[in-house]
Short mmCIF file of C-alpha atoms in Angstrom, two decimals:
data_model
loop_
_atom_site.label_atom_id
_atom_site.label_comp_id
_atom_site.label_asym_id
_atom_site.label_seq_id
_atom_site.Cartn_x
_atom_site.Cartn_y
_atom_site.Cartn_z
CA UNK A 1 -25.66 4.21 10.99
CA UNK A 2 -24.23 5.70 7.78
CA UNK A 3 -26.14 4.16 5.49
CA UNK A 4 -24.35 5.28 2.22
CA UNK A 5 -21.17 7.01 1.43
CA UNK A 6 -20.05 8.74 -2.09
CA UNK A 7 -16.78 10.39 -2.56
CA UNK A 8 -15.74 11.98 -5.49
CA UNK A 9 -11.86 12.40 -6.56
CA UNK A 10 -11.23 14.71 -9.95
CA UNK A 11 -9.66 12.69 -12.71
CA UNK A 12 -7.12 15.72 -13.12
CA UNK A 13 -3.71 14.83 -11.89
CA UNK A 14 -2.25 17.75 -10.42
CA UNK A 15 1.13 16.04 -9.91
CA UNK A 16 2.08 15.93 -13.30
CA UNK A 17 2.30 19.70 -13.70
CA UNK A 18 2.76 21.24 -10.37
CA UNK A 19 4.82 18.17 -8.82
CA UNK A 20 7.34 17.06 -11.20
CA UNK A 21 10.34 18.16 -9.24
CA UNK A 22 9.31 17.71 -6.62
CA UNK A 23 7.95 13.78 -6.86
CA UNK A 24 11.00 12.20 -5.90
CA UNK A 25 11.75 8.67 -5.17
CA UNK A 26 12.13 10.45 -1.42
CA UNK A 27 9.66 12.37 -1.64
CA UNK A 28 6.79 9.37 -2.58
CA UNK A 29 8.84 7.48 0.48
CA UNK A 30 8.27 9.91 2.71
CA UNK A 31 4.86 11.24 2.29
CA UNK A 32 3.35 8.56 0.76
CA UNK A 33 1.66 11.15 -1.89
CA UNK A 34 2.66 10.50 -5.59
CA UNK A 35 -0.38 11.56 -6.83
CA UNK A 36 -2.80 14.87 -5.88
CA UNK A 37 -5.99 15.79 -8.09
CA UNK A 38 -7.17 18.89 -8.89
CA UNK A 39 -11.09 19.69 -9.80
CA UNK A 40 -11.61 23.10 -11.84
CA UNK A 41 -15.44 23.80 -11.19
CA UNK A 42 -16.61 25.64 -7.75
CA UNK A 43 -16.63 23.30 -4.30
CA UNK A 44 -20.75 23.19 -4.79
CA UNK A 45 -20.48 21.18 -8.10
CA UNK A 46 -17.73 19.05 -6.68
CA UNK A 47 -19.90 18.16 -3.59
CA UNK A 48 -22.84 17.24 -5.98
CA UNK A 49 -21.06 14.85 -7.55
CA UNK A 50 -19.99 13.40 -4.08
CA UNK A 51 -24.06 13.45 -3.14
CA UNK A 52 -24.95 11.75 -6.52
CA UNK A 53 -21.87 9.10 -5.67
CA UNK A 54 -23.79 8.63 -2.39
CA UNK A 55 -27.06 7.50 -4.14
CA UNK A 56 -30.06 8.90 -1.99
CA UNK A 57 -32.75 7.17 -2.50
CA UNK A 58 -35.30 9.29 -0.64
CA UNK A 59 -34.52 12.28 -0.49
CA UNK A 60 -37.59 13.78 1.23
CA UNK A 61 -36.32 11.63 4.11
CA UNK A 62 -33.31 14.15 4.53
CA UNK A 63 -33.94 15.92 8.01
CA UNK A 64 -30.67 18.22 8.11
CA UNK A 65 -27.42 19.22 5.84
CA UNK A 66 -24.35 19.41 7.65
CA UNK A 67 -21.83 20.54 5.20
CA UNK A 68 -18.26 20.61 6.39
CA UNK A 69 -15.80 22.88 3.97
CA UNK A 70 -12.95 25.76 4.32
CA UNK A 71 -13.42 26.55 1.18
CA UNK A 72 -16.97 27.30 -0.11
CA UNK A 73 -18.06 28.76 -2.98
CA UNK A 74 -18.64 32.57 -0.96
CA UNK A 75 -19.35 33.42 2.09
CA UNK A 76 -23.07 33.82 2.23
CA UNK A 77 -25.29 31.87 1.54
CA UNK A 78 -23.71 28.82 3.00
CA UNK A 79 -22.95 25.77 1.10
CA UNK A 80 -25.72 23.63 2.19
CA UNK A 81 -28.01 25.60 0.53
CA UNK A 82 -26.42 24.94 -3.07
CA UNK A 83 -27.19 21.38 -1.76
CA UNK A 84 -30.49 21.45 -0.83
CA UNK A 85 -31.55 23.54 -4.23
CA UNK A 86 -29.48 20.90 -6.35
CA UNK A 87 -31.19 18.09 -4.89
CA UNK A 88 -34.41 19.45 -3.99
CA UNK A 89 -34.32 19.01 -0.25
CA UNK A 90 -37.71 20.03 2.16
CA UNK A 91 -38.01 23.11 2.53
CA UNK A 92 -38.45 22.57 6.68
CA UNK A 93 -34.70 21.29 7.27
CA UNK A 94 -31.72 23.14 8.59
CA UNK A 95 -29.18 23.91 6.49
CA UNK A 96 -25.89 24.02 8.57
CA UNK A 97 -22.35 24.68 7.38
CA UNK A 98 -19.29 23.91 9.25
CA UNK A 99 -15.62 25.57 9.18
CA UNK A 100 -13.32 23.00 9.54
CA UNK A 101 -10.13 21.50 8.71
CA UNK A 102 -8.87 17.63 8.36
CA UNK A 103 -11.22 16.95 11.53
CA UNK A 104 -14.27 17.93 9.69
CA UNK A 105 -15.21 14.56 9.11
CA UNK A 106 -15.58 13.64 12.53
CA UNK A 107 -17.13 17.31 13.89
CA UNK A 108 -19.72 16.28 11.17
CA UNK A 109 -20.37 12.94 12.61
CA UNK A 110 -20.18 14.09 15.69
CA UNK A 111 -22.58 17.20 15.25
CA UNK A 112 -25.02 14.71 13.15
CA UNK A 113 -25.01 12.38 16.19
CA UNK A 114 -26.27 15.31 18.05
CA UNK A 115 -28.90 16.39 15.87
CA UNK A 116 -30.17 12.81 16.13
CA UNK A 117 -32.17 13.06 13.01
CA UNK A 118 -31.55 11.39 8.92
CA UNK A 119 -28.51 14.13 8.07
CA UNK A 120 -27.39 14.17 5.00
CA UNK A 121 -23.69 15.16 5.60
CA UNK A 122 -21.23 16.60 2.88
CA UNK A 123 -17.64 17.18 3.49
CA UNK A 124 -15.80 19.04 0.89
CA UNK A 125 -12.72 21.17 0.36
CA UNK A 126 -10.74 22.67 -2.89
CA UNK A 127 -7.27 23.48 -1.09
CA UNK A 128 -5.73 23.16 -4.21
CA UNK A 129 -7.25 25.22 -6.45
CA UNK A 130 -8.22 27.89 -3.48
CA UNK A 131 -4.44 28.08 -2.52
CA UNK A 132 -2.41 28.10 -5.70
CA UNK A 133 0.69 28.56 -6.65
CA UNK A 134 1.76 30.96 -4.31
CA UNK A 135 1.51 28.57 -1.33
CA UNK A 136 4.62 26.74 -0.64
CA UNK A 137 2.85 24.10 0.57
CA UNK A 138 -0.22 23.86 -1.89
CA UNK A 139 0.84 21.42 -3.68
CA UNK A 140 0.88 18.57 -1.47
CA UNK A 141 -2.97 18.74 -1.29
CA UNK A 142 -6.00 17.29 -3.35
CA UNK A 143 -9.21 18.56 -4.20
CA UNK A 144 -11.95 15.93 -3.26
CA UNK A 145 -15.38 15.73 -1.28
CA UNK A 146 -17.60 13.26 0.15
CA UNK A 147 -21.63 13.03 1.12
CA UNK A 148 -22.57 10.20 3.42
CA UNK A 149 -26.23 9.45 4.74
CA UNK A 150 -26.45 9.65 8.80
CA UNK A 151 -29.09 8.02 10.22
CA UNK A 152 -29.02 9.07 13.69
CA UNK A 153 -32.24 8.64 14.86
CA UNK A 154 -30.33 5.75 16.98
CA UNK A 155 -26.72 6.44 17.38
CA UNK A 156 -25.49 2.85 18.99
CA UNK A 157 -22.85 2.43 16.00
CA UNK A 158 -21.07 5.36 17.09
CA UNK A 159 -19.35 6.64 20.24
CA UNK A 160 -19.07 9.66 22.09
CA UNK A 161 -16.56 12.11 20.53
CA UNK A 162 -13.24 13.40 21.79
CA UNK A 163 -11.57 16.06 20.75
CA UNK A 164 -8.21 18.22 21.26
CA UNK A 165 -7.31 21.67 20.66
CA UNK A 166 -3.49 23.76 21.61
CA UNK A 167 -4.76 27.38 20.67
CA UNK A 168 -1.28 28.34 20.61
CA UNK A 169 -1.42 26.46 17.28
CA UNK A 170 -3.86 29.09 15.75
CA UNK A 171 -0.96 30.45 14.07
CA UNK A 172 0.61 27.38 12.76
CA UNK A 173 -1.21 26.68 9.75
CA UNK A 174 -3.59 29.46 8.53
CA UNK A 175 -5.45 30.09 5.04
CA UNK A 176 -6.09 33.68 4.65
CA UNK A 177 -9.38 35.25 3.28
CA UNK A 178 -6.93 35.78 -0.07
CA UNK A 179 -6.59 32.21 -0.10
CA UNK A 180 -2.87 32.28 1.07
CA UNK A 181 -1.83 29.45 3.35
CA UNK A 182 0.72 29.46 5.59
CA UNK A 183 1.96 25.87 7.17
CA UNK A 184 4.63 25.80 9.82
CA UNK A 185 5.61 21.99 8.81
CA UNK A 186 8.11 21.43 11.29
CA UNK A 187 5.62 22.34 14.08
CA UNK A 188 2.57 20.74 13.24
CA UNK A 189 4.82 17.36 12.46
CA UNK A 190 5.42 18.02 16.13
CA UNK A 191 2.27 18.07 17.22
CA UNK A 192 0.81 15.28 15.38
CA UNK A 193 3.71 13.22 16.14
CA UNK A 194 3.38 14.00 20.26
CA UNK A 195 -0.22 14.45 20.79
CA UNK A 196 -2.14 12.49 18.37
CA UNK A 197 -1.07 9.57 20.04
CA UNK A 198 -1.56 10.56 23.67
CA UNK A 199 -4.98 11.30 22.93
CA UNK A 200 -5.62 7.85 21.33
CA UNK A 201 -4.53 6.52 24.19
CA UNK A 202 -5.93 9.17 26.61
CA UNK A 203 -9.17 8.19 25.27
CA UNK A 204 -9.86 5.02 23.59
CA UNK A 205 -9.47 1.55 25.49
CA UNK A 206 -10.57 -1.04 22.63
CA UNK A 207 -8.17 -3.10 21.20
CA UNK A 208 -10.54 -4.49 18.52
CA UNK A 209 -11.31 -1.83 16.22
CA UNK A 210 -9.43 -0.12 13.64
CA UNK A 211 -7.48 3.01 12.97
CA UNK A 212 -8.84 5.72 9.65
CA UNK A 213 -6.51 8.50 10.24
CA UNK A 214 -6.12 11.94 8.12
CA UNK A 215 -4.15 11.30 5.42
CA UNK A 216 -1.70 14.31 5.84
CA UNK A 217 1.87 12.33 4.76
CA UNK A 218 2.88 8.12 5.55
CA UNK A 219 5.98 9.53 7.84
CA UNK A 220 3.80 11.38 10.72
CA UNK A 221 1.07 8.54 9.73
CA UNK A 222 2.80 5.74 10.40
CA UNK A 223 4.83 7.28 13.32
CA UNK A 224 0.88 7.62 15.26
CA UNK A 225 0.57 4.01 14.19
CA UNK A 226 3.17 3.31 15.98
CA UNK A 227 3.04 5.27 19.29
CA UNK A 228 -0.91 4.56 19.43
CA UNK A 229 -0.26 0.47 19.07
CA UNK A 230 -2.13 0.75 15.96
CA UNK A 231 0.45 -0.40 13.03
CA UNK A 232 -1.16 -3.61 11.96
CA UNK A 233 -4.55 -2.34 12.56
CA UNK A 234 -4.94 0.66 10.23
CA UNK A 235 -6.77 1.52 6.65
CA UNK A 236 -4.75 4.16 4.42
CA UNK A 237 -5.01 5.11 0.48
CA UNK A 238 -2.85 7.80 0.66
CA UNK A 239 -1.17 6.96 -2.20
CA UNK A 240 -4.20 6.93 -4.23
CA UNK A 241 -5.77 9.94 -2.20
CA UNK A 242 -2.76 12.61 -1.42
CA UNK A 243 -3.68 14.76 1.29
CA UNK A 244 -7.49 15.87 0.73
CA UNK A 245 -8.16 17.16 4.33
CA UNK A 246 -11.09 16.50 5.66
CA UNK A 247 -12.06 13.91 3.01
CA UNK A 248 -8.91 12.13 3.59
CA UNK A 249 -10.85 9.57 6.29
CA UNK A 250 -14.27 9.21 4.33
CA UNK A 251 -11.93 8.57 1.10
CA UNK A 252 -9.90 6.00 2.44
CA UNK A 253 -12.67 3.82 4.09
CA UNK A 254 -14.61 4.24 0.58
CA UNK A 255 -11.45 3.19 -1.09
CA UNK A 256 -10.76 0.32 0.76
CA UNK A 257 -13.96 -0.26 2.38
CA UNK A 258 -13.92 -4.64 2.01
CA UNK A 259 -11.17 -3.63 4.73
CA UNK A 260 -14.05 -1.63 7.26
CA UNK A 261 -16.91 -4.05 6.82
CA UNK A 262 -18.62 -4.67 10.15
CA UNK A 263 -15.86 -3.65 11.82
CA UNK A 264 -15.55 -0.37 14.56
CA UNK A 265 -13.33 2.13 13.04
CA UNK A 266 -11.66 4.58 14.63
CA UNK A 267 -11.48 7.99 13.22
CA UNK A 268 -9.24 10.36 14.14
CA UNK A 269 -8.75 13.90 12.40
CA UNK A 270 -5.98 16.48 13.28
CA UNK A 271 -4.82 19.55 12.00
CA UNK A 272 -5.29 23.26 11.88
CA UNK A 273 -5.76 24.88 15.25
CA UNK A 274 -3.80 22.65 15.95
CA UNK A 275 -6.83 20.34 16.78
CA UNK A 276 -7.58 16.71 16.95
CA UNK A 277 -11.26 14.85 17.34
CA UNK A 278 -11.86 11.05 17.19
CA UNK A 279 -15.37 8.82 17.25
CA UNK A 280 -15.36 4.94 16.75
CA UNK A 281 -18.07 3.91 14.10
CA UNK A 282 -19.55 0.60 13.14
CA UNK A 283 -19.47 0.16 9.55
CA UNK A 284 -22.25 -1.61 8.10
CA UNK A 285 -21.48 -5.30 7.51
CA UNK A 286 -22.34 -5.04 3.73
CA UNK A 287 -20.85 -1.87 1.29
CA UNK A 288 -22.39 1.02 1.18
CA UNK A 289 -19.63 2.96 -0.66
CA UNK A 290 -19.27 4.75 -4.06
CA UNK A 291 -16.56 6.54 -5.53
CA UNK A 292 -16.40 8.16 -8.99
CA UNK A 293 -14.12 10.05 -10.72
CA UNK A 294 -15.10 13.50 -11.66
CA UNK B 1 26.54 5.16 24.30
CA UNK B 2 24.84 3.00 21.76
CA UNK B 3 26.36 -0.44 21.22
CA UNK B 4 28.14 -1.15 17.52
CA UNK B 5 25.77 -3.08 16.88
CA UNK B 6 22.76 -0.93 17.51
CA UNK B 7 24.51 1.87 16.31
CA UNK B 8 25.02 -0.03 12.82
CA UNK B 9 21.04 -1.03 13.30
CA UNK B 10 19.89 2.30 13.94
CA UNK B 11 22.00 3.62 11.11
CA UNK B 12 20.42 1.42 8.67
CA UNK B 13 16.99 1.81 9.87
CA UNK B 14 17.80 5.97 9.16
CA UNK B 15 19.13 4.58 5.48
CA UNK B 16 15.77 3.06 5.05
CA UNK B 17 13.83 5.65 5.42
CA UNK B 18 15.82 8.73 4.38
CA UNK B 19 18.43 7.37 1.72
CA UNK B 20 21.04 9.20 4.09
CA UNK B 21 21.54 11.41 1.20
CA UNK B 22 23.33 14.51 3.11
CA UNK B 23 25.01 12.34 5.80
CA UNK B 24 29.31 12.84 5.38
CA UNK B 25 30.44 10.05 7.43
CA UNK B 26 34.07 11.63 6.80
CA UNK B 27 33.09 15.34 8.73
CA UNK B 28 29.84 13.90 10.61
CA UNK B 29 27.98 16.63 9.52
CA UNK B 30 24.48 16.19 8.71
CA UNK B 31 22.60 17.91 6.27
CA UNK B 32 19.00 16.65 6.14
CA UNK B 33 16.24 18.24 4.74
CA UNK B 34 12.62 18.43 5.80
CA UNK B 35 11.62 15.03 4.18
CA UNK B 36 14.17 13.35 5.60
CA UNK B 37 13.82 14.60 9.23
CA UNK B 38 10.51 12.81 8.86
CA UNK B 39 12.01 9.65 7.77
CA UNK B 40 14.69 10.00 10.73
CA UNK B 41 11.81 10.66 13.39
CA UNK B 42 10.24 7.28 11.84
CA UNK B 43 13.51 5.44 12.19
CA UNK B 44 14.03 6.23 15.21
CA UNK B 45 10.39 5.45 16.44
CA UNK B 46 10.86 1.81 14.76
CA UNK B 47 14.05 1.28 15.63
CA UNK B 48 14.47 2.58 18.89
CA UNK B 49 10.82 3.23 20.32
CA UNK B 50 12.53 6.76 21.00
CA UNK B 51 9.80 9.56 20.55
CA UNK B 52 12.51 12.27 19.38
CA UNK B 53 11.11 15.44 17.45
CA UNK B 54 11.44 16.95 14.22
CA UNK B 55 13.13 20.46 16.25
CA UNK B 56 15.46 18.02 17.97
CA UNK B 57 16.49 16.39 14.70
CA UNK B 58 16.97 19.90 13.16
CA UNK B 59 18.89 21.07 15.95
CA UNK B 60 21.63 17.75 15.66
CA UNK B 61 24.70 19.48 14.43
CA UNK B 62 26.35 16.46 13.76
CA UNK B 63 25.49 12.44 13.36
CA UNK B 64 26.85 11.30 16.37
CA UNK B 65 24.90 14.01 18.22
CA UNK B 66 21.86 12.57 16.87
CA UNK B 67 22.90 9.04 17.93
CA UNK B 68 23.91 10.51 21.50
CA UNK B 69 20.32 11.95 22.06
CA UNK B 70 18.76 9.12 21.14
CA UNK B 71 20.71 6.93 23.06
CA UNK B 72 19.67 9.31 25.86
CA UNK B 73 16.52 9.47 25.31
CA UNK B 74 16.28 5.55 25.11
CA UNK B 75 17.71 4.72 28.71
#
């Protein structure tokens, strides 16, 4: 069971300077983004402040890290490390970083559900500042990360995983060791649009659960909805969120969480690749989520 | 063909979601750009329960082209 969530969302509003022409009416209708935040510091300190959100009580309970980020602070050491010195983790846990994109959130689940012990699991990227300016399509992301407590000593709230890859997406949307992305719109809109929804339906029967999709803009969103049969059962703050990646999902159930209570949620991630992975979750009948502004 | 009246219907659902900025009804010629082939993939997905693509959309030289594939694609 997750047993506590924190996210943390940097008070800096990115839109403002980098957006202003191109936050149009369409561009809020089509999207769904009219706000994206930016956080200054490195990834590490932005993850703290998602682990301090998350409010571990114990933590010489933690049994593993599994931090989940395409943008860390270097290469080597991974990240977890800067999270188990910050917090003061045992010293006999593995420390276990994962690249991924906006399906990081439920590869970490997924991989915590497999190490079937108290993971402490931190999902965190900095698109925004890594990419900059010379990105054409930089600027429809947010900075943001999230920590959540997984016990998985017993793993009867979640489901097996599924997942999705078309290698011959590799090429589609990249971020180069420079921190240059490239992001063939038009084709991943394609993909998302096509096989998202095939592989809800390839692979989830349930009709009484409910959809937390990436947040990556309310067109391709709401046009899964649609083709999945999941349009009036579906939690969303990407308005408040913009596109954050792999924080997009944890974000929006911490967001609107009264929404999730006791209820199996379905969370699907897509993206880079191109790839796709969903897991159904029970979320705990009482709130276990904190967000702060950072 | 489309029916007038689904025609009309599918026209406004496109409205909706695109403000059918760049359509010329006068020349037919469609301009849209990358936002709004979003919206018209969405409209056509509420409207018409037609999966069409964003290529496909791109490639429509002209409005009633548009209509024609989706009518197509509908039957």
């Amino acid at each position: 069971m997750i047993t506590s969530l924190g996210v943390a969302i940097p008070k800096s509003d990115a839109s403002r300077e980098w957006l202003s022409e191109r936050v149009n009416e369409n561009f809020v209708r089509t999207t769904g983004i009219s706000h994206t935040w930016r956080f200054p510091g490195p990834a590490s300190e932005l993850a703290a402040h998602a682990v301090r959100a998350a409010n571990v009580e114990n933590v010489d309970r933690i049994e593993a890290v599994v931090c989940v980020t395409q943008s860390p602070d270097r290469s080597c050491p991974n990240m977890a490390y800067d999270v188990a010195r910050e917090f003061g983790l045992r010293k006999d846990i593995p420390l276990i970083d994962v690249n991924q994109a906006c399906a990081g959130f439920v590869y970490g689940l997924w991989l915590s559900t497999k190490l079937r012990l108290n993971v402490l699991l931190v999902v965190v990227d900095k698109l925004r500042m890594e990419l900059g300016e010379a990105a054409t399509n930089h600027f429809i992301f947010s900075d943001a990360a999230a920590a959540a407590v997984v016990d998985a000593h017993d793993t009867s709230w979640a489901t097996p995983a599924y997942f999705h890859n078309e290698p011959e997406g590799v090429e589609k949307i990249v971020v180069s060791r420079a921190g240059f992305m490239r992001l063939k719109g038009a084709d991943t809109f394609d993909f998302v649009c096509r096989e998202v929804p095939r592989f809800i339906n390839r692979c989830v029967t349930e009709d009484d659960n409910v959809l937390v999709q990436h947040a990556a803009n309310l067109s391709m969103m709401n046009i899964v909805e649609l083709r999945s049969g999941y349009s009036q059962r579906s939690i969303s703050a990407i308005g408040e969120t913009g596109n954050m990646s792999m924080v997009s999902i944890p974000a929006a159930i911490a967001l609107k969480e009264q929404e999730a209570l006791g209820k199996w949620l379905l969370l699907v991630g897509y993206g880079a690749g191109f790839s796709a992975a969903l897991m159904q979750v029970l979320w705990p009948s009482g709130p276990v989520s904190r967000v702060v502004r950072v | 063909m489309m029916t007038e009246e689904r025609r009309l219907g599918l026209r406004e659902a496109i409205k909706a979601e695109t403000g059918f900025r760049n359509l010329c009804p006068e020349t037919d010629v469609v301009e849209f750009d990358s936002l709004e082939v979003m919206g018209v993939c969405l409209a056509v997905e509420k409207y018409c329960s037609v999966e069409i693509s964003f290529a496909e959309v791109q490639a429509s030289e002209t409005y009633g082209a548009l209509e024609d594939l989706v009518a197509e694609r509908a039957k």
